[in-house]
Tab-separated table of C-alpha atoms in Angstrom:
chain	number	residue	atom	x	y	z
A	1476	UNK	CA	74.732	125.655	64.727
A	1477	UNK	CA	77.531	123.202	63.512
A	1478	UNK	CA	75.704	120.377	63.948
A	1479	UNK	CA	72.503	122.103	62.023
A	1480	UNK	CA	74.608	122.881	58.903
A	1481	UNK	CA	75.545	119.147	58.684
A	1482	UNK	CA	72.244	117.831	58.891
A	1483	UNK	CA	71.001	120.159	56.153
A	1484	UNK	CA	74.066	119.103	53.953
A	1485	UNK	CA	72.623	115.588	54.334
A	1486	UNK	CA	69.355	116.709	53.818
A	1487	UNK	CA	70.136	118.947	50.368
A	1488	UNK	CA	71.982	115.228	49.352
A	1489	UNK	CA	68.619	112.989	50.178
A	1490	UNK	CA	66.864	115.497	48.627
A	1491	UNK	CA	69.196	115.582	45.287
A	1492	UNK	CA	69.742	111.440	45.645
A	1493	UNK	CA	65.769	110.688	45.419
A	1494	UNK	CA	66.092	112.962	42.242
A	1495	UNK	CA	68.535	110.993	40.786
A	1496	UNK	CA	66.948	108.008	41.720
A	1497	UNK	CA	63.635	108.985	39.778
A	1498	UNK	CA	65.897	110.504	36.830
A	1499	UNK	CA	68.308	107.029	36.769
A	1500	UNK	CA	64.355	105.101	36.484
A	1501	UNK	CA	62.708	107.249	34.116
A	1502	UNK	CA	65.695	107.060	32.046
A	1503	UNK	CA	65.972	103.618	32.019
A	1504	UNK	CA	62.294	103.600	31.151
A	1505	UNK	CA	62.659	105.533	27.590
A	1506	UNK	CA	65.839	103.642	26.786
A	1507	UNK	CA	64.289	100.418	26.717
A	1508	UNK	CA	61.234	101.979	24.903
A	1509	UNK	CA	63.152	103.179	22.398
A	1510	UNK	CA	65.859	99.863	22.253
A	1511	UNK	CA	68.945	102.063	23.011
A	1512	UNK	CA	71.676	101.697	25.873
A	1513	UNK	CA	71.670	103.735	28.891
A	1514	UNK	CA	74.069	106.343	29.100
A	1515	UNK	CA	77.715	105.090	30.386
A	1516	UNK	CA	77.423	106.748	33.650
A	1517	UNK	CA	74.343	104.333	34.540
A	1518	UNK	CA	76.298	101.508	33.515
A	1519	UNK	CA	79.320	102.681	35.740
A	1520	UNK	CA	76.673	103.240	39.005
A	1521	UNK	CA	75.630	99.536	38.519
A	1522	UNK	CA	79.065	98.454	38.038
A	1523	UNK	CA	80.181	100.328	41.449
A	1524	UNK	CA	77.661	98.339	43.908
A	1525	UNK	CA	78.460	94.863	44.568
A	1526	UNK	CA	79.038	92.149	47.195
A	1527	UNK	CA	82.705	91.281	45.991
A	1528	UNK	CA	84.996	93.126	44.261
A	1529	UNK	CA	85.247	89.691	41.286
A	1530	UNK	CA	81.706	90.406	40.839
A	1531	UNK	CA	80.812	92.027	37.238
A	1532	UNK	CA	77.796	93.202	35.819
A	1533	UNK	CA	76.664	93.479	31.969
A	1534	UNK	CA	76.157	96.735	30.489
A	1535	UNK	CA	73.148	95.411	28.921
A	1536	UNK	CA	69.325	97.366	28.711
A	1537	UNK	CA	66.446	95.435	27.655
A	1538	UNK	CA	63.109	94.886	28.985
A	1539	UNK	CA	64.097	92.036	31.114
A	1540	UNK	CA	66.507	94.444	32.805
A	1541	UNK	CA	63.803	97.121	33.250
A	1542	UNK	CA	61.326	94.259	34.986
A	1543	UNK	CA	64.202	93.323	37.375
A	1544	UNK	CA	64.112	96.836	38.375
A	1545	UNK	CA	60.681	97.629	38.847
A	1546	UNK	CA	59.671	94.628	40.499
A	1547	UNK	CA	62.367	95.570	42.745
A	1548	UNK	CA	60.853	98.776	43.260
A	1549	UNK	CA	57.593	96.850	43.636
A	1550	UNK	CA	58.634	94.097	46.279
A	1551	UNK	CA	59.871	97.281	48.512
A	1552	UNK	CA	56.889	99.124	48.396
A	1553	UNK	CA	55.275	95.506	49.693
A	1554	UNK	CA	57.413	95.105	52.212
A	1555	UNK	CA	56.665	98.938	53.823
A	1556	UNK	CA	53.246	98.077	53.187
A	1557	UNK	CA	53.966	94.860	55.350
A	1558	UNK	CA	56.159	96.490	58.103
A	1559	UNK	CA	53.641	99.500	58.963
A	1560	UNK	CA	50.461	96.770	59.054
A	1561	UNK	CA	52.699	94.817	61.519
A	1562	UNK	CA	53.795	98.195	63.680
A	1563	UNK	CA	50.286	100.024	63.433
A	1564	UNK	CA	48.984	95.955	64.698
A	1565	UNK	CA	51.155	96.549	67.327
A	1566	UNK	CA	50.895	100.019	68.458
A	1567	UNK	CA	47.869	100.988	66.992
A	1568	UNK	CA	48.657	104.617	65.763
A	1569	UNK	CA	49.498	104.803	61.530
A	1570	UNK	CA	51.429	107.723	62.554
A	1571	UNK	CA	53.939	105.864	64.468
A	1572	UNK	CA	53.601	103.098	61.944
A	1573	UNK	CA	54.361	105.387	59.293
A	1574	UNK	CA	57.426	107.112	61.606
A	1575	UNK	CA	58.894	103.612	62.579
A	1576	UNK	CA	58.900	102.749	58.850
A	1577	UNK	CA	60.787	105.989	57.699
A	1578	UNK	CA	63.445	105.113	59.987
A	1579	UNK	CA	63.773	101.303	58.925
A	1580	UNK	CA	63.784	102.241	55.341
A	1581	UNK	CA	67.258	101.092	55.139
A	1582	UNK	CA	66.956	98.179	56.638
A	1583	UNK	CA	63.953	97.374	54.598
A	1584	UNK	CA	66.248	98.103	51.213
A	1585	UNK	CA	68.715	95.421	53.079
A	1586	UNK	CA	65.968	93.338	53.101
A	1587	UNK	CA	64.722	93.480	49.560
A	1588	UNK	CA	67.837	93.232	47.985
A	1589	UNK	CA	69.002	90.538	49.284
A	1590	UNK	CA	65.332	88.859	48.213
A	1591	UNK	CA	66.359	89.991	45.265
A	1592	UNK	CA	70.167	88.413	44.734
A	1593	UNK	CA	67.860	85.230	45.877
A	1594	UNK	CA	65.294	85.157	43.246
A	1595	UNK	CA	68.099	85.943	40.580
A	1596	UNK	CA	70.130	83.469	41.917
A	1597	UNK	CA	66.851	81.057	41.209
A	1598	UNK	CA	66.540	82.164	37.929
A	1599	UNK	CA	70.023	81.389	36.694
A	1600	UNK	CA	70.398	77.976	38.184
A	1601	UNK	CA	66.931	77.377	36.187
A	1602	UNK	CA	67.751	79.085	33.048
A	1603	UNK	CA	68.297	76.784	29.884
A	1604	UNK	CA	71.773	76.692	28.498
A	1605	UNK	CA	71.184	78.090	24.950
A	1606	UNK	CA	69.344	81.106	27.090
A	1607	UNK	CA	71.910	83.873	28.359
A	1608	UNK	CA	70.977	85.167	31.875
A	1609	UNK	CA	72.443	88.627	32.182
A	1610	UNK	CA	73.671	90.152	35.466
A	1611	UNK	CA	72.453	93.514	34.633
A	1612	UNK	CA	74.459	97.221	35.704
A	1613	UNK	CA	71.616	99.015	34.609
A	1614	UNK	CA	69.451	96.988	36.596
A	1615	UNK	CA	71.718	97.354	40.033
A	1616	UNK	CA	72.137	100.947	39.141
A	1617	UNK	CA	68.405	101.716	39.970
A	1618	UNK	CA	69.488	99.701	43.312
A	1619	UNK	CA	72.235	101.379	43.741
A	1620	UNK	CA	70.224	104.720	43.760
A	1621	UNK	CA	67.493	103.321	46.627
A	1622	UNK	CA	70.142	101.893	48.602
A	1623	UNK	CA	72.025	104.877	48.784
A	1624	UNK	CA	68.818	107.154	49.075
A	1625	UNK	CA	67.546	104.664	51.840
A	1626	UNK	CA	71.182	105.320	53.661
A	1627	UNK	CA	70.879	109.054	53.285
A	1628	UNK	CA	67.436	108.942	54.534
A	1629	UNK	CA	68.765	106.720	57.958
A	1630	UNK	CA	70.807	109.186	58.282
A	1631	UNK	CA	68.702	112.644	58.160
A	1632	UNK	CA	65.976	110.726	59.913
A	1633	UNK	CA	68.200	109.877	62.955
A	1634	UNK	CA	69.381	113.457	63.511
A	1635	UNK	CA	66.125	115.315	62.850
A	1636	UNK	CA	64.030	112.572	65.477
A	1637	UNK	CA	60.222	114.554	65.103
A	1638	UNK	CA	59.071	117.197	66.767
A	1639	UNK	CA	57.467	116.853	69.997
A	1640	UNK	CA	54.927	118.578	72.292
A	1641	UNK	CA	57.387	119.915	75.261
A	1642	UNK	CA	56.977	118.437	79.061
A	1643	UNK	CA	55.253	121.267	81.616
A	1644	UNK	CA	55.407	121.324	85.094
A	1645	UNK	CA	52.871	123.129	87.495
A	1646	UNK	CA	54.118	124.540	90.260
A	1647	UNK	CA	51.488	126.210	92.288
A	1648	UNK	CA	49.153	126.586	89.256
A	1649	UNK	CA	52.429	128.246	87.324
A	1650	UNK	CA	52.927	126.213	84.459
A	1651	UNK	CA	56.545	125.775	83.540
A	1652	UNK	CA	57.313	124.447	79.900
A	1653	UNK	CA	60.553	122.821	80.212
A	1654	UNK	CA	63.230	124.032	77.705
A	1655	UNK	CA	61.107	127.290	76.523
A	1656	UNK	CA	59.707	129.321	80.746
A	1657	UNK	CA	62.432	131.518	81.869
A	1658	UNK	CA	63.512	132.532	85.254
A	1659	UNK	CA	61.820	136.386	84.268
A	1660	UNK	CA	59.014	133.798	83.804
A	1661	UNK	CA	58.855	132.390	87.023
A	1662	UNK	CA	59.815	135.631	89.175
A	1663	UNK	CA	56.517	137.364	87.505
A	1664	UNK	CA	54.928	134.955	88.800
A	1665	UNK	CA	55.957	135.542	92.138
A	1666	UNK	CA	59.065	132.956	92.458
A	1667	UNK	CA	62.461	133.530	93.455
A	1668	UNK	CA	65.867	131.666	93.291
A	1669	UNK	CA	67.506	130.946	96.496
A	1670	UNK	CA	70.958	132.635	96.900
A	1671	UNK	CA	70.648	133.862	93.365
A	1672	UNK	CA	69.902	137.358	91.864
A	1673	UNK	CA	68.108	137.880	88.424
A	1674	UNK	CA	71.100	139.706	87.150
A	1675	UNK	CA	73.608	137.139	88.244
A	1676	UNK	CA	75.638	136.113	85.065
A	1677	UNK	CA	74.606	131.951	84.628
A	1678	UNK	CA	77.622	130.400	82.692
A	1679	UNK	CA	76.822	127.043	80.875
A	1680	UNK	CA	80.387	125.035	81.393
A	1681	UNK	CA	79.252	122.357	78.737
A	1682	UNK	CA	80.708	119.633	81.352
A	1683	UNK	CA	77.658	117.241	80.936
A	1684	UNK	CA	75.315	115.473	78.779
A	1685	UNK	CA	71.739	116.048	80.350
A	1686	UNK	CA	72.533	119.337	82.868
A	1687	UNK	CA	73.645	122.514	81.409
A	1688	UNK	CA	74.108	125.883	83.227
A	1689	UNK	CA	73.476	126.375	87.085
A	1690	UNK	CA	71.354	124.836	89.330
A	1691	UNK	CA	69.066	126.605	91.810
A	1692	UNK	CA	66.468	126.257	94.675
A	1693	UNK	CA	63.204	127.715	93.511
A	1694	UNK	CA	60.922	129.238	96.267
A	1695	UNK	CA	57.773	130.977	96.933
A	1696	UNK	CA	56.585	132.655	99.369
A	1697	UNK	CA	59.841	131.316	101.448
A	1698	UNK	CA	58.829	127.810	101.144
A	1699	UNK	CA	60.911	125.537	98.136
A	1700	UNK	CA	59.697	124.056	95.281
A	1701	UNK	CA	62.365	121.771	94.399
A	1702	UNK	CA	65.685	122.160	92.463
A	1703	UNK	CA	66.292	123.990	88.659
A	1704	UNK	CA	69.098	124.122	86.444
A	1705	UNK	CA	68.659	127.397	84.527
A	1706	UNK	CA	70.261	127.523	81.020
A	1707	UNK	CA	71.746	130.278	78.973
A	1708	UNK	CA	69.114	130.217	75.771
A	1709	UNK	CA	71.790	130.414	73.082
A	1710	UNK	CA	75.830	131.123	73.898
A	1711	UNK	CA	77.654	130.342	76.843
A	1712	UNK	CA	76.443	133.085	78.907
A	1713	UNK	CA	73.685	135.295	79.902
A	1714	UNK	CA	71.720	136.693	82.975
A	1715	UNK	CA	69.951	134.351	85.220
A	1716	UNK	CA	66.330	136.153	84.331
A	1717	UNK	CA	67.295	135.272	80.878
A	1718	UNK	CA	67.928	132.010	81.373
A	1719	UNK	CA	65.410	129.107	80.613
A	1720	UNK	CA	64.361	126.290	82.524
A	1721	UNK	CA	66.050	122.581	81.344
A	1722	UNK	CA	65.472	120.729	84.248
A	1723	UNK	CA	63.393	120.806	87.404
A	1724	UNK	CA	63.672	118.072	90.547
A	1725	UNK	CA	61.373	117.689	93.625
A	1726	UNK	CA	61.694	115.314	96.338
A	1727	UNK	CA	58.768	113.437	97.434
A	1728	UNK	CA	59.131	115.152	100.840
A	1729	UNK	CA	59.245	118.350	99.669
A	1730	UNK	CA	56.442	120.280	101.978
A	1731	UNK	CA	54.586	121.371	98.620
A	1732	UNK	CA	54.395	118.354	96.754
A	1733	UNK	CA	50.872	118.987	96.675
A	1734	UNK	CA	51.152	121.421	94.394
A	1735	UNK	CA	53.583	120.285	92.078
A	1736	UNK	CA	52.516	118.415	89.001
A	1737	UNK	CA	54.036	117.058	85.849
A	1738	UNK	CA	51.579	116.966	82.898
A	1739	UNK	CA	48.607	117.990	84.968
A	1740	UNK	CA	49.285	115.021	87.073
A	1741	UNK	CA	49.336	115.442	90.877
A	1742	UNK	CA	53.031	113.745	92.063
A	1743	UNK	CA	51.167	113.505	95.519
A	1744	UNK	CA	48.797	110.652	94.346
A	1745	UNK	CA	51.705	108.659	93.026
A	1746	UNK	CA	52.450	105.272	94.089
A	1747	UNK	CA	55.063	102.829	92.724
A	1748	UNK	CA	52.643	100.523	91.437
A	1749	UNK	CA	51.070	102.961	89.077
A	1750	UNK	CA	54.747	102.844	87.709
A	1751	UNK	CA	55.177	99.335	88.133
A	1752	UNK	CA	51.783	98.596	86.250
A	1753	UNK	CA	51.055	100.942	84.250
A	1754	UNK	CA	53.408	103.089	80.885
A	1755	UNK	CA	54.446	105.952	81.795
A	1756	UNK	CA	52.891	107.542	78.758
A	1757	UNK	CA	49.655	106.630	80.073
A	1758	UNK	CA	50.723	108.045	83.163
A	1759	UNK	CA	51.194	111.598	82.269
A	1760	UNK	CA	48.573	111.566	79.891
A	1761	UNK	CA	51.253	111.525	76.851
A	1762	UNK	CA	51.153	110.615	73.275
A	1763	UNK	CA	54.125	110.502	71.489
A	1764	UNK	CA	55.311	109.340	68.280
A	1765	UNK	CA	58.800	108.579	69.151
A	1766	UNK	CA	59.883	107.509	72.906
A	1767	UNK	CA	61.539	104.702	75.269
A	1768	UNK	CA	60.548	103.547	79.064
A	1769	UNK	CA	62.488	101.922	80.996
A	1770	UNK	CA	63.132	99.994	84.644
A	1771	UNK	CA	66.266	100.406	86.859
A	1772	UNK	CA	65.810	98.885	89.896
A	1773	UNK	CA	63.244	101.451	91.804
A	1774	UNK	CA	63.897	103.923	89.601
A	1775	UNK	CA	61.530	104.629	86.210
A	1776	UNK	CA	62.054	106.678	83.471
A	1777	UNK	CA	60.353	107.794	79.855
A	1778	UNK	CA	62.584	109.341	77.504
A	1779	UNK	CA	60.531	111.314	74.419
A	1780	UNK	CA	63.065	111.575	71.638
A	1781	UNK	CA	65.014	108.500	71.621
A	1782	UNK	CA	68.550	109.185	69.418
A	1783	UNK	CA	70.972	110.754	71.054
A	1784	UNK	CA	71.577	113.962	68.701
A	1785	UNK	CA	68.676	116.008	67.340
A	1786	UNK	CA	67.560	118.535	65.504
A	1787	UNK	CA	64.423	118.541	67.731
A	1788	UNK	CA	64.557	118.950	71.501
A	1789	UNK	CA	64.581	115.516	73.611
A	1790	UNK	CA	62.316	115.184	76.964
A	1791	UNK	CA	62.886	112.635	79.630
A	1792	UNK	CA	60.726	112.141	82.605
A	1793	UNK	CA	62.253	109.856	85.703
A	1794	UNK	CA	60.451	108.943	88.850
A	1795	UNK	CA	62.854	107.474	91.557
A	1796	UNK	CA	61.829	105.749	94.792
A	1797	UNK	CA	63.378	104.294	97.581
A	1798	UNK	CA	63.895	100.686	99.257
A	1799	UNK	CA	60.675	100.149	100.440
A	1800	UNK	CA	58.708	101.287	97.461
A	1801	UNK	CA	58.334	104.429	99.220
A	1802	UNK	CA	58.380	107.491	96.164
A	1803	UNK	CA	61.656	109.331	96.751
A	1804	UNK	CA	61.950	112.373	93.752
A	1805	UNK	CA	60.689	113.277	90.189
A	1806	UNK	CA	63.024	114.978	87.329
A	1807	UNK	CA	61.871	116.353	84.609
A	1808	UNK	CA	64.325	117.372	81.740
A	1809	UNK	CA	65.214	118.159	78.333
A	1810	UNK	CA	68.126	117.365	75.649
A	1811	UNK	CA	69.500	119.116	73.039
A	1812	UNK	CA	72.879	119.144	71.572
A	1813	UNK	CA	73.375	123.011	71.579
A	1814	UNK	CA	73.583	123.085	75.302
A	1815	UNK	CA	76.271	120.917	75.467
């Protein structure tokens, strides 16, 4: 809940910062139309933002001043223009074009302002004597504004992540949505936990980044489906019926692999080269707009949701094998920071 206040503090200030970005602009705009000055408190934004603290700027609005400003403005929305053609080239989806260039905003601003201290630094080393070039604050406080929007933005962006479709599981044609199916979920569907009661009281120690609450053997019929950690939904505690499902495990030897799948797909038809050769994405039939795959060894793993705190639940998916490319076990889990 902590953690959800402070991300909508930061979003109520992006919101209120791209206001006062468009307010700083527009009131730049009439200034120079009608050949008057900026109020002070413009003057004193520029004056705040610079490289070194020698540097001054000139309290100065004019129509050169207003250019600087807008082709800044301009050059930026070229180079998100040029950053999603060269991710949507890549990945092929203007969603996650459009995603990966939200959350490089800030690095884009970087970017265009220092193409901008270039060009300016052009234009006074070719400017004629008799011809003052002015370092303008009113100019650098319109910067000042994006730059400090852009940060803002980083910052909302990399706690929300997006919202993504959770991971299911099928055991024997049950299907198991990880993070949402409780254990009451499971046991009307004819499952049971091993050496564990429905009303036993599940207490979430918070010891650990990925496994929260207690983990169980879920069977059926007296034969085992793997391993679950059951979590308390909200608070600390609550009864194990109650509890949902964060993480499940199966070992490749498990007698009903057969009838365990992740996605829809069949863990039985596995083999390590569909892992070696193939994304993971592709091999669970996923689509996601934010996620990370990566190699250990014999062991492979897709995380959906790649920063580390979230507003939105995280998924991860690893298949481990052994030595001799044998398939070993399959985990499927989800993250989010109010479990731990």
């Amino acid at each position: 809940m902590g953690f959800l206040i402070v991300f909508l503090g930061f979003f109520i200030i992006l919101i209120l910062s791209f206001i006062a970005t468009i307010y700083i602009y527009i009131r730049f705009a009439f200034a120079v139309k009608s050949d008057t000055e900026v109020p002070a408190w413009i003057y004193k934004i520029g004056q705040s933002f610079k490289s070194r603290s020698y540097i001054t700027f000139d309290n100065v609005t004019d129509s050169t001043a207003f250019k600087e400003a807008t082709l800044f403005i301009v050059r930026l929305i070229f180079i998100n223009l040029l950053f999603i053609a060269v991710a949507y080239h890549n990945t092929h989806s203007l969603t996650f074009a459009a995603y990966k260039c939200i959350k490089a905003q800030f690095a884009l601003v970087l970017v265009t302002t220092f193409i901008q201290k270039i060009i300016k630094l052009i234009s006074i080393t070719r400017a004629k004597l008799d011809n003052p070039v002015y370092s303008y604050a009113s100019t650098n406080a319109v910067i000042t504004s994006i730059f400090f929007t852009s940060f803002i933005l980083m910052l909302c962006t990399s706690m929300a992540g997006v919202p993504v479709k959770p991971l299911n599981v099928q055991l024997d044609n049950t299907n198991v949505i990880i993070g949402e199916t409780t254990a009451a979920d499971l046991i009307s569907s004819g499952f049971t936990f091993k050496d564990a009661s429905p009303n036993d009281i599940v207490v979430n120690q918070r010891n650990d980044h990925f496994y929260y609450g207690k983990l169980v053997e879920i069977t059926k019929d007296g034969k085992s489906y793997g391993n679950m950690f059951l979590t308390p939904e909200s608070g600390d505690k609550d009864k194990l019926r109650n509890c949902i499902v964060t993480f499940y495990r199966v070992e490749a030897t498990n007698n009903q692999i057969s009838k365990v799948k992740i996605n829809n797909t069949r863990l039985e038809n596995l083999r390590y080269n569909d892992f070696n050769s193939k994304k993971m994405i592709n091999i669970f039939s996923l689509n996601p707009l934010d996620y990370k795959e990566d190699t250990y060894d014999n062991s492979f793993s897709l995380k959906v949701g790649t920063d580390e705190y979230l507003i939105w639940k995280a998924y991860w998916i690893t298949a481990d094998f052994n030595d001799d490319k044998s398939p070993y076990r399959y985990s499927v889990g989800v993250h989010h920071i109010k479990w731990e």
